[in-house]
């Protein structure tokens, strides 16, 4: 009987060994699949960043964590951090980079550590924290020169020189940037070579050496195949080419190239490139004597700079939140380590009790072992299937969560926080599509009305009742505008106490009815501030688009808004609680748009400009 039991135990141990080998082979196959998935995602991100890749990166991270592949887990954290960093989510990006670094350091993977330090340096440069960026670059350089293998150090050194040169460019040290970037020769790395060449060209342009910059842009170092695949790199190439043409005096070429690049930036987050291109267009038009267009692009450049400054301020606030989150996370990790130590001690004591029990009940354990093996194998199969089902559910839930967060991020960037209306940033992102000619009919869209509304004596409300009262008035006016306009109309918080309403497919007479309805609704609305009723009125100016100044001359939408603003100013100066609406120009005006704005009232009185008023 005893011999039979030992025989059965030996058979079970052999079966367990065979199963263990099969499990090891399965883990090896899973790791190979995850490595291929990592390579695919890395190659995709080299061409361009896509938010749709985030669910795949998260699946890679979770499976790597489950498998115990810490190197793959750290690389997936780095990829997710780079995607979020590209789209401005600096708070979560900083946390992800630090998590990746904490995993990579104990693994002694200097190549991965260098990549993480370079990514963190790029983030610090985006936040204009140049001193911290230089410290991270110095750490990366130390690892490259001291610990990274020679076959991998060449490419990493090229990446380091690119970001070190970029840091010098941001700090205004253009000669140092050229010295750093000229040391990088990477003919075999197509994408990196193109980036280095563009950075060197920009450094030459910064010190006025446009001939050298033009030579670099036309060389084989800038690969056209790379530019076709990478939108951001293509925009940077056109920006650099336009700047070189402007410095060389080829103003027409500079205008054509800058306009092409500006069209590529619509609907993207490339605000820095947009502002630089608008500045180039303003300078080129000014050199050609087209001061009207130069003034137009200078205004757009000023608006883009305001948006950039606001974005930088928000990014710094998010970075402070991320530092606070990291400190809280470290504190939680310290508490968890103490709990783990206590649990480990309890496990040791429990193991000692089990060993003592095994010594006393050796024969019973032999039979129990067989049962445990069978039950354990069944439980493993059941747990594996349950994990796969749970993983699929998590992927679906997190994909929906990402889509919802993307919607919220876009809504925050396009919405005024006080009134809930869309802001100027949203208006500039959609206005070109609103007025774009209809390709099927080869004609402009139907007439639309640009209307500017300003609250009368708003400063008096703030001074008398306080800014909180002014906020209540602004919110109420916004609610009135929502009620008095159509779903197809755009209602924009233009700035301060001023609102912009864009009403497509509307005639002048219909516009008169609409603005009069708004004026009456504001005048009659019972505003109550601090339990005191107050009287609030508004003044309105509007103008139609398109507006012809002669047979072939059409005013731009920016100029139409200026005319609506002149009507608003005239209504406030003459009467208040009134509106002035431009209908048309009676005959082509020989004067410029600037003179038209200055002589607006006299041109209306002389009949050269046809307008309607409420007074």
CSV table of N, CA and C in Angstrom, one decimal, residues 105-259:
chain,number,residue,atom,x,y,z
A,105,UNK,N,15.3,51.9,-12.9
A,105,UNK,CA,16.6,52.0,-12.2
A,105,UNK,C,17.1,50.7,-11.6
A,106,UNK,N,16.2,49.9,-10.9
A,106,UNK,CA,16.7,48.7,-10.3
A,106,UNK,C,17.0,47.6,-11.3
A,107,UNK,N,16.5,47.7,-12.5
A,107,UNK,CA,16.7,46.7,-13.6
A,107,UNK,C,18.1,46.9,-14.3
A,108,UNK,N,18.8,48.0,-14.0
A,108,UNK,CA,20.1,48.3,-14.6
A,108,UNK,C,20.0,48.3,-16.1
A,109,UNK,N,19.1,49.1,-16.6
A,109,UNK,CA,18.9,49.3,-18.1
A,109,UNK,C,19.2,50.7,-18.4
A,110,UNK,N,20.6,51.1,-18.6
A,110,UNK,CA,20.9,52.5,-18.9
A,110,UNK,C,20.3,53.0,-20.1
A,111,UNK,N,20.1,52.2,-21.2
A,111,UNK,CA,19.5,52.7,-22.4
A,111,UNK,C,18.1,53.3,-22.1
A,112,UNK,N,17.3,52.5,-21.4
A,112,UNK,CA,16.0,52.9,-21.1
A,112,UNK,C,16.0,54.1,-20.2
A,113,UNK,N,16.9,54.2,-19.2
A,113,UNK,CA,17.0,55.3,-18.4
A,113,UNK,C,17.3,56.6,-19.1
A,114,UNK,N,18.2,56.5,-20.1
A,114,UNK,CA,18.6,57.7,-21.0
A,114,UNK,C,17.3,58.1,-21.7
A,115,UNK,N,16.6,57.2,-22.3
A,115,UNK,CA,15.3,57.6,-23.0
A,115,UNK,C,14.4,58.3,-22.1
A,116,UNK,N,14.2,57.9,-20.9
A,116,UNK,CA,13.3,58.5,-19.9
A,116,UNK,C,13.8,59.9,-19.5
A,117,UNK,N,15.1,60.0,-19.3
A,117,UNK,CA,15.7,61.3,-18.9
A,117,UNK,C,15.5,62.3,-20.1
A,118,UNK,N,15.7,61.9,-21.3
A,118,UNK,CA,15.5,62.8,-22.5
A,118,UNK,C,14.1,63.2,-22.6
A,119,UNK,N,13.1,62.3,-22.3
A,119,UNK,CA,11.7,62.7,-22.4
A,119,UNK,C,11.4,63.7,-21.3
A,120,UNK,N,11.9,63.5,-20.1
A,120,UNK,CA,11.6,64.4,-19.0
A,120,UNK,C,12.3,65.8,-19.3
A,121,UNK,N,13.4,65.8,-19.9
A,121,UNK,CA,14.1,67.0,-20.2
A,121,UNK,C,13.2,67.8,-21.3
A,122,UNK,N,12.7,67.1,-22.2
A,122,UNK,CA,11.8,67.7,-23.2
A,122,UNK,C,10.6,68.3,-22.5
A,123,UNK,N,10.0,67.6,-21.6
A,123,UNK,CA,8.8,68.1,-20.8
A,123,UNK,C,9.2,69.4,-20.1
A,124,UNK,N,10.4,69.4,-19.4
A,124,UNK,CA,10.8,70.6,-18.6
A,124,UNK,C,11.0,71.8,-19.6
A,125,UNK,N,11.5,71.5,-20.8
A,125,UNK,CA,11.7,72.6,-21.8
A,125,UNK,C,10.3,73.1,-22.2
A,126,UNK,N,9.3,72.3,-22.4
A,126,UNK,CA,8.0,72.8,-22.7
A,126,UNK,C,7.4,73.7,-21.6
A,127,UNK,N,7.8,73.4,-20.3
A,127,UNK,CA,7.4,74.2,-19.2
A,127,UNK,C,8.3,75.4,-18.9
A,128,UNK,N,9.3,75.6,-19.8
A,128,UNK,CA,10.3,76.6,-19.6
A,128,UNK,C,11.1,76.6,-18.3
A,129,UNK,N,11.3,75.4,-17.8
A,129,UNK,CA,12.2,75.1,-16.6
A,129,UNK,C,13.5,74.7,-17.1
A,130,UNK,N,14.3,75.6,-17.6
A,130,UNK,CA,15.5,75.2,-18.4
A,130,UNK,C,16.6,74.7,-17.4
A,131,UNK,N,16.7,75.1,-16.2
A,131,UNK,CA,17.7,74.6,-15.3
A,131,UNK,C,17.5,73.1,-15.0
A,132,UNK,N,16.2,72.7,-14.7
A,132,UNK,CA,15.9,71.3,-14.5
A,132,UNK,C,16.1,70.5,-15.8
A,133,UNK,N,15.8,71.1,-16.9
A,133,UNK,CA,16.0,70.4,-18.2
A,133,UNK,C,17.5,70.1,-18.4
A,134,UNK,N,18.4,71.1,-18.0
A,134,UNK,CA,19.8,70.9,-18.2
A,134,UNK,C,20.4,69.8,-17.2
A,135,UNK,N,19.8,69.7,-16.0
A,135,UNK,CA,20.2,68.7,-15.1
A,135,UNK,C,19.9,67.3,-15.6
A,136,UNK,N,18.7,67.2,-16.2
A,136,UNK,CA,18.3,65.9,-16.8
A,136,UNK,C,19.1,65.5,-18.0
A,137,UNK,N,19.5,66.5,-18.8
A,137,UNK,CA,20.3,66.2,-20.0
A,137,UNK,C,21.7,65.8,-19.5
A,138,UNK,N,22.2,66.4,-18.4
A,138,UNK,CA,23.5,66.0,-17.9
A,138,UNK,C,23.5,64.6,-17.4
A,139,UNK,N,22.4,64.2,-16.7
A,139,UNK,CA,22.3,62.8,-16.3
A,139,UNK,C,22.3,61.8,-17.5
A,140,UNK,N,21.6,62.2,-18.5
A,140,UNK,CA,21.5,61.3,-19.7
A,140,UNK,C,22.9,61.2,-20.4
A,141,UNK,N,23.7,62.3,-20.4
A,141,UNK,CA,25.0,62.3,-21.0
A,141,UNK,C,25.9,61.4,-20.2
A,142,UNK,N,25.8,61.5,-18.9
A,142,UNK,CA,26.7,60.6,-18.1
A,142,UNK,C,26.4,59.2,-18.4
A,143,UNK,N,25.2,58.8,-18.4
A,143,UNK,CA,24.8,57.4,-18.7
A,143,UNK,C,25.3,56.9,-20.1
A,144,UNK,N,25.2,57.8,-21.1
A,144,UNK,CA,25.6,57.5,-22.5
A,144,UNK,C,27.1,57.2,-22.5
A,145,UNK,N,27.8,58.1,-21.9
A,145,UNK,CA,29.3,58.0,-22.0
A,145,UNK,C,29.9,56.9,-21.1
A,146,UNK,N,29.2,56.6,-20.0
A,146,UNK,CA,29.8,55.7,-19.0
A,146,UNK,C,29.2,54.3,-19.0
A,147,UNK,N,27.9,54.1,-19.3
A,147,UNK,CA,27.3,52.9,-19.0
A,147,UNK,C,26.6,52.2,-20.3
A,148,UNK,N,26.2,53.0,-21.2
A,148,UNK,CA,25.5,52.5,-22.4
A,148,UNK,C,26.5,51.8,-23.3
A,149,UNK,N,26.1,50.6,-23.9
A,149,UNK,CA,27.0,49.9,-24.8
A,149,UNK,C,27.3,50.7,-26.1
A,150,UNK,N,28.4,50.5,-26.7
A,150,UNK,CA,28.9,51.3,-27.8
A,150,UNK,C,27.9,51.3,-29.0
A,151,UNK,N,27.3,50.1,-29.3
A,151,UNK,CA,26.5,49.9,-30.4
A,151,UNK,C,25.2,50.7,-30.3
A,152,UNK,N,24.8,51.1,-29.1
A,152,UNK,CA,23.5,51.8,-28.8
A,152,UNK,C,23.8,53.3,-28.5
A,153,UNK,N,25.1,53.6,-28.1
A,153,UNK,CA,25.4,54.9,-27.6
A,153,UNK,C,25.3,55.9,-28.8
A,154,UNK,N,25.6,55.5,-30.0
A,154,UNK,CA,25.7,56.4,-31.1
A,154,UNK,C,24.3,57.1,-31.4
A,155,UNK,N,23.3,56.3,-31.5
A,155,UNK,CA,21.9,56.9,-31.7
A,155,UNK,C,21.5,57.7,-30.5
A,156,UNK,N,21.7,57.3,-29.3
A,156,UNK,CA,21.3,58.0,-28.1
A,156,UNK,C,22.1,59.3,-28.0
A,157,UNK,N,23.4,59.3,-28.4
A,157,UNK,CA,24.1,60.6,-28.4
A,157,UNK,C,23.5,61.6,-29.4
A,158,UNK,N,23.0,61.1,-30.5
A,158,UNK,CA,22.3,62.0,-31.5
A,158,UNK,C,21.1,62.6,-30.9
A,159,UNK,N,20.3,61.8,-30.1
A,159,UNK,CA,19.1,62.3,-29.5
A,159,UNK,C,19.5,63.3,-28.4
A,160,UNK,N,20.5,63.0,-27.7
A,160,UNK,CA,21.0,64.0,-26.6
A,160,UNK,C,21.4,65.3,-27.3
A,161,UNK,N,22.2,65.2,-28.4
A,161,UNK,CA,22.6,66.5,-29.0
A,161,UNK,C,21.5,67.3,-29.6
A,162,UNK,N,20.4,66.6,-30.1
A,162,UNK,CA,19.3,67.3,-30.6
A,162,UNK,C,18.6,68.1,-29.5
A,163,UNK,N,18.4,67.5,-28.3
A,163,UNK,CA,17.7,68.2,-27.2
A,163,UNK,C,18.6,69.2,-26.5
A,164,UNK,N,19.9,68.9,-26.5
A,164,UNK,CA,20.8,69.9,-25.9
A,164,UNK,C,20.9,71.1,-26.8
A,165,UNK,N,20.9,70.9,-28.1
A,165,UNK,CA,20.9,72.0,-29.1
A,165,UNK,C,19.6,72.8,-29.0
A,166,UNK,N,18.5,72.1,-28.8
A,166,UNK,CA,17.2,72.7,-28.7
A,166,UNK,C,17.1,73.6,-27.5
A,167,UNK,N,17.7,73.1,-26.4
A,167,UNK,CA,17.7,73.9,-25.1
A,167,UNK,C,18.5,75.2,-25.3
A,168,UNK,N,19.7,75.1,-26.0
A,168,UNK,CA,20.4,76.3,-26.3
A,168,UNK,C,19.7,77.3,-27.1
A,169,UNK,N,18.9,76.8,-28.1
A,169,UNK,CA,18.1,77.6,-29.0
A,169,UNK,C,17.0,78.4,-28.1
A,170,UNK,N,16.4,77.6,-27.2
A,170,UNK,CA,15.3,78.2,-26.4
A,170,UNK,C,15.9,79.3,-25.5
A,171,UNK,N,17.2,79.1,-25.0
A,171,UNK,CA,17.8,80.1,-24.1
A,171,UNK,C,18.5,81.2,-24.9
A,172,UNK,N,18.5,81.1,-26.3
A,172,UNK,CA,19.1,82.2,-27.1
A,172,UNK,C,20.6,82.0,-27.3
A,173,UNK,N,21.2,80.9,-27.0
A,173,UNK,CA,22.6,80.6,-27.2
A,173,UNK,C,22.8,80.0,-28.5
A,174,UNK,N,22.7,80.7,-29.6
A,174,UNK,CA,22.6,80.1,-31.0
A,174,UNK,C,24.0,79.6,-31.4
A,175,UNK,N,25.1,80.2,-31.0
A,175,UNK,CA,26.4,79.7,-31.4
A,175,UNK,C,26.7,78.4,-30.7
A,176,UNK,N,26.3,78.3,-29.4
A,176,UNK,CA,26.5,77.1,-28.7
A,176,UNK,C,25.6,75.9,-29.3
A,177,UNK,N,24.4,76.3,-29.7
A,177,UNK,CA,23.5,75.4,-30.4
A,177,UNK,C,24.2,74.8,-31.7
A,178,UNK,N,24.8,75.7,-32.4
A,178,UNK,CA,25.4,75.2,-33.7
A,178,UNK,C,26.6,74.3,-33.4
A,179,UNK,N,27.4,74.7,-32.4
A,179,UNK,CA,28.6,73.8,-32.0
A,179,UNK,C,28.1,72.4,-31.6
A,180,UNK,N,27.0,72.4,-30.8
A,180,UNK,CA,26.5,71.1,-30.4
A,180,UNK,C,25.9,70.3,-31.5
A,181,UNK,N,25.1,70.9,-32.3
A,181,UNK,CA,24.4,70.2,-33.4
A,181,UNK,C,25.3,69.8,-34.5
A,182,UNK,N,26.4,70.5,-34.8
A,182,UNK,CA,27.3,70.2,-35.8
A,182,UNK,C,28.1,68.9,-35.5
A,183,UNK,N,28.2,68.6,-34.2
A,183,UNK,CA,28.9,67.4,-33.8
A,183,UNK,C,28.2,66.1,-34.1
A,184,UNK,N,26.9,66.2,-34.4
A,184,UNK,CA,26.0,65.0,-34.6
A,184,UNK,C,26.0,64.6,-36.1
A,185,UNK,N,26.6,63.4,-36.4
A,185,UNK,CA,26.5,62.9,-37.8
A,185,UNK,C,25.9,61.5,-37.7
A,186,UNK,N,24.7,61.4,-38.2
A,186,UNK,CA,23.9,60.2,-38.1
A,186,UNK,C,23.3,59.9,-39.4
A,187,UNK,N,24.0,59.5,-40.4
A,187,UNK,CA,23.5,59.3,-41.7
A,187,UNK,C,22.5,58.1,-41.8
A,188,UNK,N,22.7,57.2,-40.9
A,188,UNK,CA,21.8,56.0,-41.0
A,188,UNK,C,20.5,56.1,-40.3
A,189,UNK,N,20.3,57.2,-39.4
A,189,UNK,CA,19.1,57.4,-38.7
A,189,UNK,C,18.3,58.5,-39.4
A,190,UNK,N,17.4,58.1,-40.3
A,190,UNK,CA,16.7,59.1,-41.2
A,190,UNK,C,15.9,60.2,-40.4
A,191,UNK,N,15.0,59.7,-39.5
A,191,UNK,CA,14.2,60.7,-38.8
A,191,UNK,C,15.0,61.6,-37.9
A,192,UNK,N,16.0,61.0,-37.2
A,192,UNK,CA,16.8,61.8,-36.3
A,192,UNK,C,17.7,62.8,-37.1
A,193,UNK,N,18.2,62.3,-38.2
A,193,UNK,CA,19.0,63.2,-39.1
A,193,UNK,C,18.3,64.4,-39.6
A,194,UNK,N,17.0,64.2,-40.0
A,194,UNK,CA,16.2,65.3,-40.5
A,194,UNK,C,15.9,66.3,-39.3
A,195,UNK,N,15.6,65.8,-38.1
A,195,UNK,CA,15.4,66.7,-37.0
A,195,UNK,C,16.6,67.5,-36.7
A,196,UNK,N,17.8,66.9,-36.7
A,196,UNK,CA,19.1,67.6,-36.4
A,196,UNK,C,19.3,68.7,-37.5
A,197,UNK,N,19.1,68.3,-38.8
A,197,UNK,CA,19.3,69.3,-39.8
A,197,UNK,C,18.4,70.5,-39.7
A,198,UNK,N,17.1,70.3,-39.4
A,198,UNK,CA,16.2,71.4,-39.2
A,198,UNK,C,16.6,72.3,-38.0
A,199,UNK,N,17.1,71.6,-36.9
A,199,UNK,CA,17.5,72.4,-35.8
A,199,UNK,C,18.7,73.3,-36.1
A,200,UNK,N,19.7,72.7,-36.9
A,200,UNK,CA,20.9,73.5,-37.3
A,200,UNK,C,20.4,74.6,-38.2
A,201,UNK,N,19.5,74.4,-39.1
A,201,UNK,CA,19.1,75.4,-40.0
A,201,UNK,C,18.4,76.6,-39.2
A,202,UNK,N,17.6,76.2,-38.2
A,202,UNK,CA,17.0,77.3,-37.4
A,202,UNK,C,18.0,78.1,-36.6
A,203,UNK,N,19.1,77.4,-36.2
A,203,UNK,CA,20.1,78.1,-35.5
A,203,UNK,C,20.8,79.1,-36.4
A,204,UNK,N,21.1,78.7,-37.7
A,204,UNK,CA,21.7,79.6,-38.6
A,204,UNK,C,20.8,80.8,-38.9
A,205,UNK,N,19.5,80.6,-39.0
A,205,UNK,CA,18.6,81.7,-39.3
A,205,UNK,C,18.5,82.6,-38.1
A,206,UNK,N,18.7,82.1,-36.9
A,206,UNK,CA,18.6,82.9,-35.7
A,206,UNK,C,19.7,84.0,-35.6
A,207,UNK,N,20.9,83.7,-36.3
A,207,UNK,CA,22.0,84.6,-36.4
A,207,UNK,C,22.1,85.2,-37.8
A,208,UNK,N,21.1,85.1,-38.6
A,208,UNK,CA,21.1,85.7,-39.9
A,208,UNK,C,21.8,85.0,-41.0
A,209,UNK,N,22.3,83.8,-40.8
A,209,UNK,CA,23.0,83.1,-41.9
A,209,UNK,C,22.0,82.3,-42.7
A,210,UNK,N,21.2,83.0,-43.5
A,210,UNK,CA,20.2,82.3,-44.3
A,210,UNK,C,20.7,81.5,-45.4
A,211,UNK,N,21.9,81.8,-46.0
A,211,UNK,CA,22.5,81.0,-47.0
A,211,UNK,C,22.8,79.6,-46.5
A,212,UNK,N,23.4,79.5,-45.4
A,212,UNK,CA,23.8,78.2,-44.8
A,212,UNK,C,22.5,77.4,-44.5
A,213,UNK,N,21.5,78.1,-44.0
A,213,UNK,CA,20.2,77.5,-43.7
A,213,UNK,C,19.6,76.9,-44.9
A,214,UNK,N,19.6,77.7,-46.0
A,214,UNK,CA,19.0,77.2,-47.3
A,214,UNK,C,19.7,76.0,-47.8
A,215,UNK,N,21.0,76.0,-47.7
A,215,UNK,CA,21.8,74.9,-48.2
A,215,UNK,C,21.5,73.6,-47.4
A,216,UNK,N,21.3,73.7,-46.1
A,216,UNK,CA,20.9,72.6,-45.3
A,216,UNK,C,19.5,72.1,-45.6
A,217,UNK,N,18.6,73.0,-45.9
A,217,UNK,CA,17.2,72.6,-46.2
A,217,UNK,C,17.1,71.9,-47.5
A,218,UNK,N,18.0,72.2,-48.4
A,218,UNK,CA,18.1,71.5,-49.8
A,218,UNK,C,19.0,70.3,-49.8
A,219,UNK,N,19.6,70.0,-48.7
A,219,UNK,CA,20.6,68.8,-48.7
A,219,UNK,C,19.8,67.5,-48.5
A,220,UNK,N,20.6,66.4,-48.7
A,220,UNK,CA,20.0,65.1,-48.5
A,220,UNK,C,19.8,64.8,-47.0
A,221,UNK,N,20.2,65.6,-46.1
A,221,UNK,CA,20.0,65.4,-44.7
A,221,UNK,C,18.6,65.4,-44.3
A,222,UNK,N,17.8,66.3,-45.0
A,222,UNK,CA,16.4,66.4,-44.8
A,222,UNK,C,15.6,65.5,-45.7
A,223,UNK,N,15.2,64.4,-45.2
A,223,UNK,CA,14.5,63.3,-46.0
A,223,UNK,C,13.1,63.7,-46.3
A,224,UNK,N,12.7,63.8,-47.6
A,224,UNK,CA,11.3,64.1,-48.0
A,224,UNK,C,10.4,63.0,-47.6
A,225,UNK,N,10.9,61.8,-47.6
A,225,UNK,CA,10.0,60.6,-47.2
A,225,UNK,C,9.6,60.8,-45.7
A,226,UNK,N,10.5,61.3,-44.9
A,226,UNK,CA,10.1,61.5,-43.5
A,226,UNK,C,9.1,62.6,-43.3
A,227,UNK,N,9.3,63.7,-44.1
A,227,UNK,CA,8.4,64.8,-44.0
A,227,UNK,C,7.0,64.5,-44.4
A,228,UNK,N,6.8,63.6,-45.4
A,228,UNK,CA,5.5,63.2,-45.8
A,228,UNK,C,4.7,62.4,-44.7
A,229,UNK,N,5.5,61.6,-43.9
A,229,UNK,CA,4.8,60.8,-42.8
A,229,UNK,C,4.6,61.6,-41.5
A,230,UNK,N,5.4,62.6,-41.3
A,230,UNK,CA,5.3,63.3,-40.0
A,230,UNK,C,4.8,64.8,-40.2
A,231,UNK,N,3.6,65.0,-39.8
A,231,UNK,CA,3.0,66.4,-40.0
A,231,UNK,C,3.8,67.5,-39.2
A,232,UNK,N,4.1,67.2,-38.0
A,232,UNK,CA,4.8,68.3,-37.2
A,232,UNK,C,6.1,68.6,-37.8
A,233,UNK,N,6.9,67.6,-38.3
A,233,UNK,CA,8.2,67.8,-38.9
A,233,UNK,C,8.0,68.6,-40.2
A,234,UNK,N,6.9,68.3,-40.9
A,234,UNK,CA,6.7,68.9,-42.2
A,234,UNK,C,6.4,70.4,-42.0
A,235,UNK,N,5.6,70.7,-41.0
A,235,UNK,CA,5.3,72.1,-40.7
A,235,UNK,C,6.6,72.9,-40.3
A,236,UNK,N,7.4,72.2,-39.4
A,236,UNK,CA,8.7,72.9,-39.1
A,236,UNK,C,9.6,73.1,-40.3
A,237,UNK,N,9.6,72.2,-41.2
A,237,UNK,CA,10.4,72.4,-42.4
A,237,UNK,C,9.9,73.6,-43.2
A,238,UNK,N,8.6,73.7,-43.4
A,238,UNK,CA,8.0,74.8,-44.2
A,238,UNK,C,8.2,76.1,-43.4
A,239,UNK,N,8.1,76.1,-42.1
A,239,UNK,CA,8.4,77.3,-41.3
A,239,UNK,C,9.8,77.8,-41.5
A,240,UNK,N,10.8,76.8,-41.4
A,240,UNK,CA,12.2,77.2,-41.6
A,240,UNK,C,12.4,77.7,-43.0
A,241,UNK,N,11.8,77.1,-44.0
A,241,UNK,CA,12.0,77.5,-45.4
A,241,UNK,C,11.5,78.9,-45.6
A,242,UNK,N,10.3,79.2,-45.0
A,242,UNK,CA,9.7,80.5,-45.2
A,242,UNK,C,10.5,81.6,-44.5
A,243,UNK,N,11.1,81.3,-43.3
A,243,UNK,CA,12.0,82.2,-42.6
A,243,UNK,C,13.3,82.5,-43.5
A,244,UNK,N,13.8,81.4,-44.1
A,244,UNK,CA,15.0,81.6,-44.9
A,244,UNK,C,14.7,82.5,-46.1
A,245,UNK,N,13.5,82.3,-46.7
A,245,UNK,CA,13.1,83.1,-47.9
A,245,UNK,C,12.9,84.5,-47.5
A,246,UNK,N,12.3,84.8,-46.3
A,246,UNK,CA,12.1,86.1,-45.8
A,246,UNK,C,13.4,86.9,-45.6
A,247,UNK,N,14.4,86.2,-45.0
A,247,UNK,CA,15.7,86.8,-44.8
A,247,UNK,C,16.5,87.0,-46.1
A,248,UNK,N,16.2,86.2,-47.1
A,248,UNK,CA,16.9,86.3,-48.4
A,248,UNK,C,16.2,87.4,-49.2
A,249,UNK,N,15.1,87.9,-48.8
A,249,UNK,CA,14.4,88.9,-49.6
A,249,UNK,C,13.4,88.3,-50.6
A,250,UNK,N,13.2,87.0,-50.6
A,250,UNK,CA,12.2,86.4,-51.5
A,250,UNK,C,10.9,86.4,-50.8
A,251,UNK,N,10.2,87.6,-50.8
A,251,UNK,CA,9.0,87.8,-50.0
A,251,UNK,C,7.8,87.0,-50.5
A,252,UNK,N,7.7,86.9,-51.9
A,252,UNK,CA,6.6,86.1,-52.4
A,252,UNK,C,6.7,84.7,-52.1
A,253,UNK,N,7.9,84.1,-52.2
A,253,UNK,CA,8.2,82.7,-51.8
A,253,UNK,C,7.9,82.5,-50.3
A,254,UNK,N,8.3,83.4,-49.5
A,254,UNK,CA,8.0,83.3,-48.1
A,254,UNK,C,6.5,83.3,-47.8
A,255,UNK,N,5.8,84.1,-48.5
A,255,UNK,CA,4.3,84.2,-48.3
A,255,UNK,C,3.7,82.8,-48.7
A,256,UNK,N,4.0,82.3,-49.9
A,256,UNK,CA,3.4,81.1,-50.4
A,256,UNK,C,3.8,79.9,-49.4
A,257,UNK,N,5.0,79.8,-49.0
A,257,UNK,CA,5.4,78.7,-48.1
A,257,UNK,C,4.8,78.8,-46.8
A,258,UNK,N,4.7,80.0,-46.2
A,258,UNK,CA,4.1,80.2,-44.9
A,258,UNK,C,2.6,79.9,-44.9
A,259,UNK,N,1.9,80.3,-46.0
A,259,UNK,CA,0.5,80.0,-46.1
A,259,UNK,C,0.2,78.5,-46.2
